[in-house]
Short mmCIF file of C-alpha atoms and ligand atoms in Angstrom, two decimals:
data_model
loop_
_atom_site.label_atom_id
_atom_site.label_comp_id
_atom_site.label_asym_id
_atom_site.label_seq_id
_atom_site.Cartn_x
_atom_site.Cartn_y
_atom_site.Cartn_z
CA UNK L 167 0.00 0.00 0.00
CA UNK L 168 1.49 3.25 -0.67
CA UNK L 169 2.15 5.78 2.22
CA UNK L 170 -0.49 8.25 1.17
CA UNK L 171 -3.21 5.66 1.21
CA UNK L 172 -2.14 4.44 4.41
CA UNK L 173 -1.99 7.76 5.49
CA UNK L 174 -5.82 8.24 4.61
CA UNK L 175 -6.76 5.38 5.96
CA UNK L 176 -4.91 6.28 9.16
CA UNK L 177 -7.13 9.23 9.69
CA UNK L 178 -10.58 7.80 8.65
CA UNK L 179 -10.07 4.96 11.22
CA UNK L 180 -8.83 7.45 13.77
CA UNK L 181 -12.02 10.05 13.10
CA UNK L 182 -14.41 7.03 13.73
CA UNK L 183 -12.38 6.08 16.76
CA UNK L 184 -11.69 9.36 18.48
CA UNK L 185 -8.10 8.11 18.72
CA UNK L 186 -5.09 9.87 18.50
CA UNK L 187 -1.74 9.03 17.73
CA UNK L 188 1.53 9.92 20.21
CA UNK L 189 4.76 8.97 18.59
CA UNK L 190 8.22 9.33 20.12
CA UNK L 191 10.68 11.14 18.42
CA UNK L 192 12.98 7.98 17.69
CA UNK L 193 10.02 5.68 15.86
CA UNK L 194 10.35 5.72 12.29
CA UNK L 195 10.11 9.09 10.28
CA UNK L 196 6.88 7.82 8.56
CA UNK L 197 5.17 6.75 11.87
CA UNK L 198 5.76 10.57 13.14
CA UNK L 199 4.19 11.95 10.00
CA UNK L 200 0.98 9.79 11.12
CA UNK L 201 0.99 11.43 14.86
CA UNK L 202 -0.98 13.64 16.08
CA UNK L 203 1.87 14.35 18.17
CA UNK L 204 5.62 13.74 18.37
CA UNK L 205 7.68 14.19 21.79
CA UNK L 206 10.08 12.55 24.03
CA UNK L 207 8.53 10.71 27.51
CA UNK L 208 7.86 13.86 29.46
CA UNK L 209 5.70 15.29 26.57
CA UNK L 210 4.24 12.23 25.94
CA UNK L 211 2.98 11.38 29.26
CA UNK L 212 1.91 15.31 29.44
CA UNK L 213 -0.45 14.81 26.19
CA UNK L 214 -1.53 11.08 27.54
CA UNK L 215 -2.81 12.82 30.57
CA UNK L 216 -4.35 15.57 29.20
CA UNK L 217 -6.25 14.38 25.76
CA UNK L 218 -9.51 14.19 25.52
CA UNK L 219 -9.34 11.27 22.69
CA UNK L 220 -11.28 7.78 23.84
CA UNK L 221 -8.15 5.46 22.21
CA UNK L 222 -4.35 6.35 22.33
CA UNK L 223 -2.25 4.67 19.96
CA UNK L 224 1.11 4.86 21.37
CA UNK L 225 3.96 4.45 19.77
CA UNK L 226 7.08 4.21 21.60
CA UNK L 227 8.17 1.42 23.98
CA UNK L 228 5.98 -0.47 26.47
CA UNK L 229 7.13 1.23 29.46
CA UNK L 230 5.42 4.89 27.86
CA UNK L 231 2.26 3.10 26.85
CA UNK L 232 1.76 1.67 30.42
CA UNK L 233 2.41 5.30 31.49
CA UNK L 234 -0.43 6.68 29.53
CA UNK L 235 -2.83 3.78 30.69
CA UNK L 236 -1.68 4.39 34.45
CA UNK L 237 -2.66 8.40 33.92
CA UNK L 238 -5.61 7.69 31.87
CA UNK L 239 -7.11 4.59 33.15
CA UNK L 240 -10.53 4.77 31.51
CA UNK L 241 -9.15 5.71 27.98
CA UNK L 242 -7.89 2.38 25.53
CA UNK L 243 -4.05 2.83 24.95
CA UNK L 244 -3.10 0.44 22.23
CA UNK L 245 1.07 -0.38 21.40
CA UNK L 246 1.17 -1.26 17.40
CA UNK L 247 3.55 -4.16 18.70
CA UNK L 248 3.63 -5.40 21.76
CA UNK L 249 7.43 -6.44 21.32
CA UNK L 250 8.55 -3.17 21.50
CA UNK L 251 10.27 -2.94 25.03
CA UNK L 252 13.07 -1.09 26.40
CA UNK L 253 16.71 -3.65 27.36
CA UNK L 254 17.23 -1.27 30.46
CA UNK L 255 13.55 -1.49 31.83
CA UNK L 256 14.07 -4.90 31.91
CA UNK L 257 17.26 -4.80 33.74
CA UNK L 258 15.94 -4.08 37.29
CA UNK L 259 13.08 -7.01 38.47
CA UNK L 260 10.44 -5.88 40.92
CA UNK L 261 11.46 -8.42 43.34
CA UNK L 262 14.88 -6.89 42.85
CA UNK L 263 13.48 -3.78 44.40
CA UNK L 264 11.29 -4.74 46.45
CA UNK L 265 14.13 -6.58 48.65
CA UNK L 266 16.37 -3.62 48.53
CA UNK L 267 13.78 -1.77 50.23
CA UNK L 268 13.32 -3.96 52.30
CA UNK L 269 16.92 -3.94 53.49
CA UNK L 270 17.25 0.01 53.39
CA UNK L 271 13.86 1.19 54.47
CA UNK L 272 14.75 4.89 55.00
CA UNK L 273 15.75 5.07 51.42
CA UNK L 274 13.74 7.23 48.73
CA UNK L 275 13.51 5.47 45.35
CA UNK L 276 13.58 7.90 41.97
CA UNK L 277 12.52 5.82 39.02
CA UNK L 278 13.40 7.18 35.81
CA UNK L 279 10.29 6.44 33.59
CA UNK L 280 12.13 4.07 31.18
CA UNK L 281 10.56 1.13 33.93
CA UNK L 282 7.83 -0.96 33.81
CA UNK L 283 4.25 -0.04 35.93
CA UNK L 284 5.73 -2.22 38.76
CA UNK L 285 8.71 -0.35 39.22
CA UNK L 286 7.28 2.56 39.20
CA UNK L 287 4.79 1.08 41.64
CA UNK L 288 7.54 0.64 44.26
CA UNK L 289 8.92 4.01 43.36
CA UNK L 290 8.25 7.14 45.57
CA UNK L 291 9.00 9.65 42.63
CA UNK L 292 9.33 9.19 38.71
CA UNK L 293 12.02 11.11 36.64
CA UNK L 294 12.53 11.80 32.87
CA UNK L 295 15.69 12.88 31.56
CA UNK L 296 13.98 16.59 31.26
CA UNK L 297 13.57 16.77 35.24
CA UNK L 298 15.87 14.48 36.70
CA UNK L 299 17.60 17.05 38.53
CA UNK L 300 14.65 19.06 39.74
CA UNK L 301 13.12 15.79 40.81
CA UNK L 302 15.94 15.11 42.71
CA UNK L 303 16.69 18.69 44.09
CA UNK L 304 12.95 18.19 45.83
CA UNK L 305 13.73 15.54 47.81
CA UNK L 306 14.47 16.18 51.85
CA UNK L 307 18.01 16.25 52.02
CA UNK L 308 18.09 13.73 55.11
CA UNK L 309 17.16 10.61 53.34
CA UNK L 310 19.07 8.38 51.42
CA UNK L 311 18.03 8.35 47.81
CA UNK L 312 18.09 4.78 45.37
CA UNK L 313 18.16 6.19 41.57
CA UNK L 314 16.92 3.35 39.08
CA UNK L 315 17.48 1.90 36.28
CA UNK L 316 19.92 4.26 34.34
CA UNK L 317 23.38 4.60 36.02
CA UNK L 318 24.81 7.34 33.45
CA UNK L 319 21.42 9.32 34.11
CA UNK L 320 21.71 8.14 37.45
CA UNK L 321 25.07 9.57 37.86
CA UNK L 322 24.74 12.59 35.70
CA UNK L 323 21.89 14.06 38.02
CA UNK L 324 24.35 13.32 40.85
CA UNK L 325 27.03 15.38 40.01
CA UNK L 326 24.35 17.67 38.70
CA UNK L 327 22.88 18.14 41.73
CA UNK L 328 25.52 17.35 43.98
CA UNK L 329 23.36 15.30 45.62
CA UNK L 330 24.99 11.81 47.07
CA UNK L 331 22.84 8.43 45.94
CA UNK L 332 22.92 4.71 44.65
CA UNK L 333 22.29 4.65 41.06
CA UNK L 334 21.72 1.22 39.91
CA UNK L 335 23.39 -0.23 37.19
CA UNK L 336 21.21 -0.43 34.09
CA UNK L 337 21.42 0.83 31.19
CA UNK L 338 20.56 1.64 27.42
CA UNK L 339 22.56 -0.17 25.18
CA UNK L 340 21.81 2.26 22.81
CA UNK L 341 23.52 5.47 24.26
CA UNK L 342 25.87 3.07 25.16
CA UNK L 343 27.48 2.65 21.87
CA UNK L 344 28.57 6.12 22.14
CA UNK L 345 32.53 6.71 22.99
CA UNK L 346 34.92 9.06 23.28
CA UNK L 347 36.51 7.98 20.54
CA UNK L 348 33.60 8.84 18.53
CA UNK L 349 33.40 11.87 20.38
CA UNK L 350 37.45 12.70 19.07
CA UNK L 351 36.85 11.64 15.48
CA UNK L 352 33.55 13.66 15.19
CA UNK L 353 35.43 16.30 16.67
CA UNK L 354 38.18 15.99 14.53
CA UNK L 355 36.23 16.18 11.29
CA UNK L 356 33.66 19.02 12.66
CA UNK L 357 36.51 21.46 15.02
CA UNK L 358 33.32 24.03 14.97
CA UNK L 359 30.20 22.14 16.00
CA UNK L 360 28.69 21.61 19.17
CA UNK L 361 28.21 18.26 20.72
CA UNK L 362 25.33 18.21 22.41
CA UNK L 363 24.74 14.69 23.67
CA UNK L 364 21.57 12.77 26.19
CA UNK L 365 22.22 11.83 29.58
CA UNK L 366 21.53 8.04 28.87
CA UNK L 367 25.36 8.44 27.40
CA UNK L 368 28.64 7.20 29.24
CA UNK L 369 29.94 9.61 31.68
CA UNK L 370 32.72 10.51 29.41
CA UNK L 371 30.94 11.45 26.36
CA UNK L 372 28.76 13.27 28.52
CA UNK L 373 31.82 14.95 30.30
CA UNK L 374 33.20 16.08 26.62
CA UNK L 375 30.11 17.72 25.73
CA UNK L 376 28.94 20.85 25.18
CA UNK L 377 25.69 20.51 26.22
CA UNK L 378 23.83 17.41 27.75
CA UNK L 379 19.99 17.05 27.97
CA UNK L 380 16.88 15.34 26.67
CA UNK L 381 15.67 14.96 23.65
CA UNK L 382 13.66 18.27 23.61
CA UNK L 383 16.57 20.35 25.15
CA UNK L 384 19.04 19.13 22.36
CA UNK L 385 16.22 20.12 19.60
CA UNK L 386 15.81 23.30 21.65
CA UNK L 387 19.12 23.90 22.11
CA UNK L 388 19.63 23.69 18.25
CA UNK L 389 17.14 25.84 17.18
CA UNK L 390 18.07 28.47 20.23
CA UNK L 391 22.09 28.28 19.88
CA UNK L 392 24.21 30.55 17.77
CA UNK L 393 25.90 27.77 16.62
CA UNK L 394 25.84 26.72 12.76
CA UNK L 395 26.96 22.48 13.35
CA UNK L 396 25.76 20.04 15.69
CA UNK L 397 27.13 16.84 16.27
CA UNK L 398 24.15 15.08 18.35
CA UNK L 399 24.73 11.88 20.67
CA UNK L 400 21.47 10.16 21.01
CA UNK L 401 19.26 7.68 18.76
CA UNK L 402 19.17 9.19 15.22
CA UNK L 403 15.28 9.30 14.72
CA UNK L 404 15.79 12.89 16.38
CA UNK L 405 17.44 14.42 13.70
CA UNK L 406 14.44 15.51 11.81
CA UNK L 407 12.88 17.27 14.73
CA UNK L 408 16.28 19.12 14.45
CA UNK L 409 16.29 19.56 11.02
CA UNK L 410 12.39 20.79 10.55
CA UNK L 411 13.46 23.11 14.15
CA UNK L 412 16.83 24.59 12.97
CA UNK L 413 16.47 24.54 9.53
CA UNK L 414 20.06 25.30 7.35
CA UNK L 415 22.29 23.99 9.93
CA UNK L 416 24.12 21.45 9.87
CA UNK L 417 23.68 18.19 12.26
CA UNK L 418 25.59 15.65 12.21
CA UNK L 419 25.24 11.91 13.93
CA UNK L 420 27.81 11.24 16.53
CA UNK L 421 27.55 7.45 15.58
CA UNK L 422 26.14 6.79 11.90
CA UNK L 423 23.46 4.29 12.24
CA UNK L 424 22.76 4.37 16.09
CA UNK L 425 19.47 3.67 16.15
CA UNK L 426 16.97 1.86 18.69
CA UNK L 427 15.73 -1.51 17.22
CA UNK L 428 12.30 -1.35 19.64
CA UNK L 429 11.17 1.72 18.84
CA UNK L 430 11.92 0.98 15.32
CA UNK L 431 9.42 -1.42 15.42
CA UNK L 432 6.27 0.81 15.33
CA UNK L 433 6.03 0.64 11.58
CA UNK L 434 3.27 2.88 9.93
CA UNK L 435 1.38 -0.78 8.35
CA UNK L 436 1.61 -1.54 12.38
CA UNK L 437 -0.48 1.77 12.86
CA UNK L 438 -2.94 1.13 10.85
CA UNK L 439 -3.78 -2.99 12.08
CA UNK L 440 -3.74 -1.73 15.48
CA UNK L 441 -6.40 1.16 14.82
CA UNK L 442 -8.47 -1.66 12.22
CA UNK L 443 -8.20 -4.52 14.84
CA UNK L 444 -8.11 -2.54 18.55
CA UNK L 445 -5.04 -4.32 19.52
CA UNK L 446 -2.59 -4.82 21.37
CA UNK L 447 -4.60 -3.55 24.61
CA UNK L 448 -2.45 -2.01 26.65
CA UNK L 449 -3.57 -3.53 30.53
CA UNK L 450 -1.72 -2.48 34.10
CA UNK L 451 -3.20 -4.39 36.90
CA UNK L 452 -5.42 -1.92 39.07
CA UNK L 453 -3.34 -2.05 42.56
CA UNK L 454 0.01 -1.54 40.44
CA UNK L 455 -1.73 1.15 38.75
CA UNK L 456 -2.46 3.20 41.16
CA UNK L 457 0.65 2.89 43.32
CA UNK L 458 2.44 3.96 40.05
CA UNK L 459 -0.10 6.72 39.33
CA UNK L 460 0.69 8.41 42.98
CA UNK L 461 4.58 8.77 41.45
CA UNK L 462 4.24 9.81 38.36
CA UNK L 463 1.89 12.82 39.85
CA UNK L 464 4.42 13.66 41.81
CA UNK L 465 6.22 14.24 38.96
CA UNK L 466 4.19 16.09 37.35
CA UNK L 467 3.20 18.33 40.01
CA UNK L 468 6.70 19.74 40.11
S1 SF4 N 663 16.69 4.28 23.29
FE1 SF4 N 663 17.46 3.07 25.03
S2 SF4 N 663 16.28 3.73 26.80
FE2 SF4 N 663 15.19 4.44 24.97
S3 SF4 N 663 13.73 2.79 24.56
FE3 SF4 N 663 15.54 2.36 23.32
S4 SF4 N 663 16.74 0.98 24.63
FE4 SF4 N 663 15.23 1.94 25.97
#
């Protein structure tokens, strides 16, 4: 089927359906031409919150379409492929945290959103990369403080904050594949451009930069800075938000090709089935909800 048929089909299916259609910035380029909306978590959850739609296809990774269903319980939030989920949510188990707090029962627990419902359940406070630092800056000073699952995130907002806490030791194996060897070649080949890179990096690429931040802070940052060249450390899928933001400079990848496979997997065909056939229903048990609920609005109260 070509694109622009899909396209129209797409937006009969969602006018019947009063659905709309939240795409992060790293699904594929098509798939953000079909949203209603394109953002990273923290805008996503915002919109998921706030829409009045009765269905919310999600596309992004599981952990952001459980967020939506946790804030908007009474709304259907359907994931084009259930597959889609995020290597360093999975790298911290519930039981896994449920036993550490059971050793260390003064401590606080920050959960960065990239976590399942259950983590977040156990969590008293949810992060993104956009407010890690503010989150953390709230907290009483007296209390020990667990960050999960991202230790370069983790340990960025530390040193941001200068705030002491355990950061446990997950992470994206995306962002990962970014070094500071990269960093020096890039560098090498662009002695004018900025490197503006995401927190979800190693500490040293994110020590060489010019600028760390989320997804929406580097596209800001772009559009805002006096610079002319970018080189940008983080998945690649957010290079046309740069490009249609800053238009006539020049970004460049910090690592051709550095892409994430899951959210690569919300294909516009996958779109369209989920809006035809209502799947795949996106459920969070009730109790889990609402203990997750209570810590993502404290996030978003701040
Ligand atoms: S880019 Fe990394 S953190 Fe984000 S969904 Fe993919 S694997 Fe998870």
């Amino acid at each position: 089927m070509e694109f622009a048929e899909l396209k129209e089909r797409v937006a009969k299916l969602k006018a019947e359906k009063n659905a709309v259609i939240l795409a992060h910035y790293y699904t594929p380029f098509e798939t953000q031409e079909l949203a209603d909306f394109v953002g990273d978590s923290l805008e996503l959850s915002r919109l998921a919150a706030k829409t009045d739609a009765d269905t919310i296809v999600f596309c992004g990774v599981d952990f952001m379409a459980e967020s939506a269903k946790i804030l908007s319980p009474e709304k259907t939030v359907l994931t084009p492929d259930p597959r889609a989920n995020c290597p360093m949510a999975n790298m911290l188990m519930p039981k896994e945290l449920r036993r550490y707090k059971k050793e260390h029962p003064e401590t606080i627990v920050v959960a960065y959103v990239n976590c399942s419902a259950e983590i977040k359940a156990e969590a008293y406070i949810c992060c993104t990369s956009a407010n890690a630092g503010k989150v953390v800056a709230s907290l009483p000073k007296d209390k020990p403080v667990l960050f999960v699952p991202d230790r370069y995130l983790g340990t960025f907002t530390k040193n941001k904050v200068g705030r002491e806490m355990e950061v446990w030791p997950g992470f994206c194996p995306t962002h990962q594949r970014f070094t500071i060897k990269a960093v020096q070649e890039m560098k090498a080949k662009h002695p004018e451009a900025e490197l503006l890179v995401h927190p979800e990096c190693p500490e040293e690429v994110s020590a060489a930069a010019d600028f760390v931040g989320s997804t929406s802070a580097i596209i800001k940052r772009c559009a805002e800075s006096p610079s002319e060249e970018f080189i940008i450390g983080t998945e690649q899928g957010v290079l046309k938000a740069i490009r249609e933001k800053a238009p006539g400079k020049k970004v460049y990848p910090l690592l051709e090709g550095n892409v994430c496979p899951n959210m690569k997997l919300m294909t516009p065909h996958k779109v369209l089935w989920a809006l035809e056939d209502n799947e795949y229903e996106i459920k969070v048990k009730e109790e889990t909800r609402i203990k997750a609920k209570i810590a993502l609005d404290r996030m978003l109260a701040l």
